[in-house]
Amino acid sequence: MTDIDLTPGFVVHRGRGAFNAAFFGAMGPVLEQSLRPHKRRVFADLPTTVVELGAGVGANLRYLSPGSTLVAVEPNVPMHRRLQAAAHRHGIDLDLRERVAEHTGLPDRSVDCVISSLVLCTVADPAAVLAEVRRILRPGGTYRFVEHVAAKDGTPTRWVQRVLRRPWAWTFEGCSCERDLAVALRAAGFDHVGIDPFRLHTPFVPFNTQIAGIARA
Ligand SMILES: C[S@@+](CC[C@H](N)C(=O)[O-])C[C@H]1O[C@@H](n2cnc3c(N)ncnc32)[C@H](O)[C@@H]1O
């Protein structure tokens, strides 16, 4: 299998790109059930135009009101067909940008709300993504996130994350289960950051330590 380099700065492995699109298509509803209470809280009352980083196959479309516009920054082309179909089903006007979250191409201070779920684990440079979010948000705008993070040092989950880090990253196209994203979010220069840690109980142990929250520009 060869790699395809479509978006500058983003390489999709043909086989794994298709696998991940199918995996999130199939497993998405199962993961979504566990994440739903947390997403309902941080994705409540979204404005009618939202920017989503790494929208995948559309797991978060259900949190937008029908008729809303989603500017989806998704460099992974194998995800696009499912994302477009899901947007159609949910009655969302999809503005799909084949770009990386580090360089959205959106103007400074042009956006009221950015969302992401399970994306900062995979981007090449989380600090650059958070700087980009701050750049595009209007003052008072919000970045709302649900992300998986490294477990506390010395815990069994942390040990599993350490042991599985390489096959995990290989399978899920660069996803790291070892990032302390709460620290990155607090260091990013937002006006206010609220973060709630929580735990899932899924067979995907490295993924079970999560945070949800809202950062205000
Ligand atoms: C684990 S999936 C999550 C998808 C979706 N947000 C969800 O919750 O189901 C990670 C997503 O991040 C995207 N991604 C990876 N690197 C990215 C980057 N640099 N910029 C934007 N999206 C990226 C992948 O293509 C993929 O769709």
Coordinates of C-alpha atoms and ligand atoms in Angstrom, one line a residue:
M1 CA 0.0 0.0 0.0
T2 CA 1.3 3.5 -0.8
D3 CA 0.7 6.8 0.9
I4 CA -1.2 9.6 -0.7
D5 CA -0.1 13.1 0.0
L6 CA -3.1 15.3 -0.9
T7 CA -3.2 18.1 1.7
P8 CA 0.1 19.9 2.3
G9 CA 1.4 18.6 5.6
F10 CA -0.9 15.6 5.8
V11 CA -0.2 12.1 4.4
V12 CA -2.9 9.4 4.3
H13 CA -1.9 5.8 4.1
R14 CA -4.3 4.3 1.5
G15 CA -5.1 1.2 3.5
R16 CA -5.3 2.7 6.9
G17 CA -7.1 5.8 5.7
A18 CA -9.8 3.6 4.3
F19 CA -9.7 1.4 7.5
N20 CA -10.1 4.4 9.7
A21 CA -13.0 5.8 7.7
A22 CA -14.7 2.4 7.9
F23 CA -13.8 1.9 11.6
F24 CA -15.2 5.3 12.7
G25 CA -18.2 4.6 10.4
A26 CA -18.9 1.3 12.2
M27 CA -17.6 2.0 15.8
G28 CA -18.6 5.6 15.8
P29 CA -22.2 5.0 17.1
V30 CA -20.8 2.8 19.9
L31 CA -18.2 5.3 21.0
E32 CA -20.7 8.1 20.7
Q33 CA -23.0 6.5 23.3
S34 CA -20.3 6.7 25.9
L35 CA -19.2 10.2 24.9
R36 CA -22.7 11.6 24.5
P37 CA -23.4 13.0 28.0
H38 CA -20.1 14.9 27.8
K39 CA -20.6 16.2 24.3
R40 CA -24.2 17.2 25.1
R41 CA -22.8 19.5 27.8
V42 CA -19.9 21.2 25.9
F43 CA -21.6 21.2 22.5
A44 CA -24.9 22.6 23.9
D45 CA -26.4 25.6 22.1
L46 CA -23.9 25.8 19.3
P47 CA -24.3 28.8 17.0
T48 CA -25.6 28.3 13.5
T49 CA -22.1 28.4 12.0
V50 CA -19.4 26.2 13.5
V51 CA -15.9 25.3 12.5
E52 CA -15.0 21.7 13.3
L53 CA -11.4 20.4 13.2
G54 CA -11.0 16.9 12.0
A55 CA -14.7 16.3 11.5
G56 CA -14.1 12.7 10.4
V57 CA -17.3 11.0 9.2
G58 CA -19.6 13.4 11.0
A59 CA -19.9 12.2 14.6
N60 CA -20.7 15.7 15.8
L61 CA -23.3 16.7 13.2
R62 CA -26.1 15.7 15.6
Y63 CA -25.1 18.5 18.0
L64 CA -25.9 21.2 15.3
S65 CA -29.4 22.4 14.6
P66 CA -30.6 21.4 11.1
G67 CA -30.0 24.3 8.7
S68 CA -26.7 25.2 10.4
T69 CA -23.4 25.5 8.5
L70 CA -20.5 23.3 9.4
V71 CA -17.1 24.4 8.2
A72 CA -15.3 21.1 8.4
V73 CA -11.5 21.1 8.3
E74 CA -10.8 17.5 7.4
P75 CA -7.6 16.6 5.4
N76 CA -8.4 12.9 5.3
V77 CA -10.0 12.5 1.9
P78 CA -11.2 8.9 2.5
M79 CA -13.5 10.4 5.2
H80 CA -15.1 12.9 2.9
R81 CA -17.8 10.8 1.2
R82 CA -19.2 9.6 4.5
L83 CA -19.0 13.1 6.0
Q84 CA -20.9 14.5 3.0
A85 CA -23.6 11.8 3.3
A86 CA -24.0 12.4 7.0
A87 CA -24.3 16.2 6.6
H88 CA -27.0 15.6 4.0
R89 CA -28.9 13.3 6.4
H90 CA -28.7 15.8 9.3
G91 CA -29.7 18.7 7.1
I92 CA -26.4 20.5 7.7
D93 CA -24.9 22.8 5.1
L94 CA -21.3 21.4 4.8
D95 CA -18.4 23.7 3.8
L96 CA -15.7 21.0 3.5
R97 CA -12.1 22.2 3.6
E98 CA -9.4 19.8 2.7
R99 CA -6.8 21.4 5.0
V100 CA -5.0 20.7 8.3
A101 CA -6.1 22.3 11.6
E102 CA -2.7 23.9 12.0
H103 CA -3.5 26.0 8.8
T104 CA -7.2 26.4 8.4
G105 CA -6.9 29.3 5.9
L106 CA -9.7 31.1 7.8
P107 CA -9.3 34.8 8.5
D108 CA -8.2 36.2 11.9
R109 CA -11.1 36.7 14.4
S110 CA -13.7 35.5 12.0
V111 CA -15.3 32.6 13.9
D112 CA -17.6 32.4 17.0
C113 CA -17.2 28.7 17.7
V114 CA -14.7 25.9 17.0
I115 CA -15.3 22.3 18.1
S116 CA -13.3 19.1 18.0
S117 CA -13.5 15.6 19.3
L118 CA -10.7 13.0 19.4
V119 CA -8.5 15.2 17.1
L120 CA -5.8 16.9 19.2
C121 CA -4.4 13.3 19.8
T122 CA -3.7 13.0 16.1
V123 CA -2.7 16.3 14.8
A124 CA 1.0 16.8 14.2
D125 CA 1.3 19.8 16.4
P126 CA -1.4 20.4 19.1
A127 CA 0.2 23.7 20.2
A128 CA 0.1 25.0 16.6
V129 CA -3.6 23.9 16.3
L130 CA -4.5 25.7 19.5
A131 CA -2.7 28.9 18.3
E132 CA -4.7 28.6 15.1
V133 CA -7.9 28.3 17.0
R134 CA -7.1 31.4 19.0
R135 CA -6.2 33.2 15.8
I136 CA -9.5 32.5 14.1
L137 CA -11.8 33.0 17.1
R138 CA -13.5 36.3 17.7
P139 CA -12.9 37.8 21.2
G140 CA -15.4 35.9 23.4
G141 CA -15.7 33.0 20.9
T142 CA -15.4 29.5 22.2
Y143 CA -13.4 26.4 21.5
R144 CA -15.3 23.3 22.7
F145 CA -13.5 20.0 22.9
V146 CA -13.8 16.4 23.9
E147 CA -10.4 14.7 23.6
H148 CA -8.6 11.7 24.9
V149 CA -5.5 12.2 27.0
A150 CA -2.6 10.4 28.9
A151 CA -3.7 8.8 32.1
K152 CA -2.1 9.8 35.4
D153 CA 1.5 8.5 35.8
G154 CA 1.8 5.3 37.7
T155 CA -1.8 4.0 36.9
P156 CA -2.5 0.8 35.0
T157 CA -4.1 2.7 32.2
R158 CA -0.9 4.8 31.8
W159 CA 1.1 1.5 31.6
V160 CA -1.2 0.2 28.9
Q161 CA -0.9 3.4 26.9
R162 CA 2.9 3.2 27.1
V163 CA 3.0 -0.4 26.0
L164 CA 0.5 0.0 23.1
R165 CA 1.6 3.5 21.9
R166 CA 3.3 2.3 18.7
P167 CA 0.7 -0.2 17.4
W168 CA -2.0 2.3 18.4
A169 CA -0.4 5.2 16.5
W170 CA 0.3 2.9 13.5
T171 CA -3.4 1.7 13.4
F172 CA -5.0 5.1 14.0
E173 CA -2.8 7.1 11.7
G174 CA -0.6 8.9 14.2
C175 CA -3.0 9.0 17.1
S176 CA -1.0 9.4 20.4
C177 CA -2.6 8.1 23.6
E178 CA 0.1 9.8 25.6
R179 CA -0.6 13.5 25.3
D180 CA -1.3 15.8 28.2
L181 CA -3.7 18.0 26.4
A182 CA -5.0 19.8 29.5
V183 CA -1.6 21.3 30.0
A184 CA -1.4 22.3 26.3
L185 CA -4.9 23.9 26.5
R186 CA -4.0 25.9 29.7
A187 CA -0.7 27.0 28.1
A188 CA -2.4 28.2 24.8
G189 CA -3.3 31.7 26.0
F190 CA -7.1 31.5 26.1
D191 CA -8.9 33.9 28.4
H192 CA -10.5 31.1 30.3
V193 CA -10.3 27.4 30.1
G194 CA -12.7 25.0 31.8
I195 CA -11.7 21.3 31.7
D196 CA -13.5 18.3 33.1
P197 CA -11.6 15.0 33.2
F198 CA -13.7 11.8 32.8
R199 CA -13.3 8.1 32.2
L200 CA -14.9 5.9 29.6
H201 CA -15.3 2.1 30.1
T202 CA -14.6 0.7 26.7
P203 CA -12.4 -2.2 25.5
F204 CA -10.1 0.5 23.9
V205 CA -8.3 1.0 27.1
P206 CA -5.7 3.6 25.9
F207 CA -8.6 5.8 24.9
N208 CA -10.5 5.7 28.1
T209 CA -9.0 8.7 29.8
Q210 CA -10.7 11.8 28.4
I211 CA -11.3 15.5 29.0
A212 CA -14.2 17.7 27.9
G213 CA -14.3 21.5 28.2
I214 CA -14.7 25.0 26.8
A215 CA -11.9 27.5 26.2
R216 CA -12.9 31.2 25.7
A217 CA -10.9 33.5 23.5
Ligands
LIG1 C1 -10.0 9.9 15.7 S1 -10.6 10.7 14.3 C2 -12.0 11.6 15.0 C3 -13.0 12.0 14.0 C4 -14.2 12.8 14.6 N1 -13.8 14.0 15.2 C5 -14.9 11.9 15.7 O1 -15.0 12.3 16.8 O2 -15.3 10.8 15.3 C6 -9.3 12.0 14.1 C7 -9.7 12.9 12.9 O3 -8.7 13.9 12.9 C8 -8.3 14.1 11.5 N2 -7.0 14.8 11.5 C9 -5.8 14.2 11.6 N3 -4.8 15.1 11.5 C10 -5.4 16.3 11.3 C11 -5.0 17.6 11.2 N4 -3.7 17.9 11.2 N5 -5.9 18.6 11.0 C12 -7.2 18.3 11.0 N6 -7.7 17.1 11.1 C13 -6.8 16.1 11.3 C14 -8.4 12.8 10.9 O4 -8.5 12.8 9.5 C15 -9.6 12.2 11.6 O5 -10.8 12.5 10.9

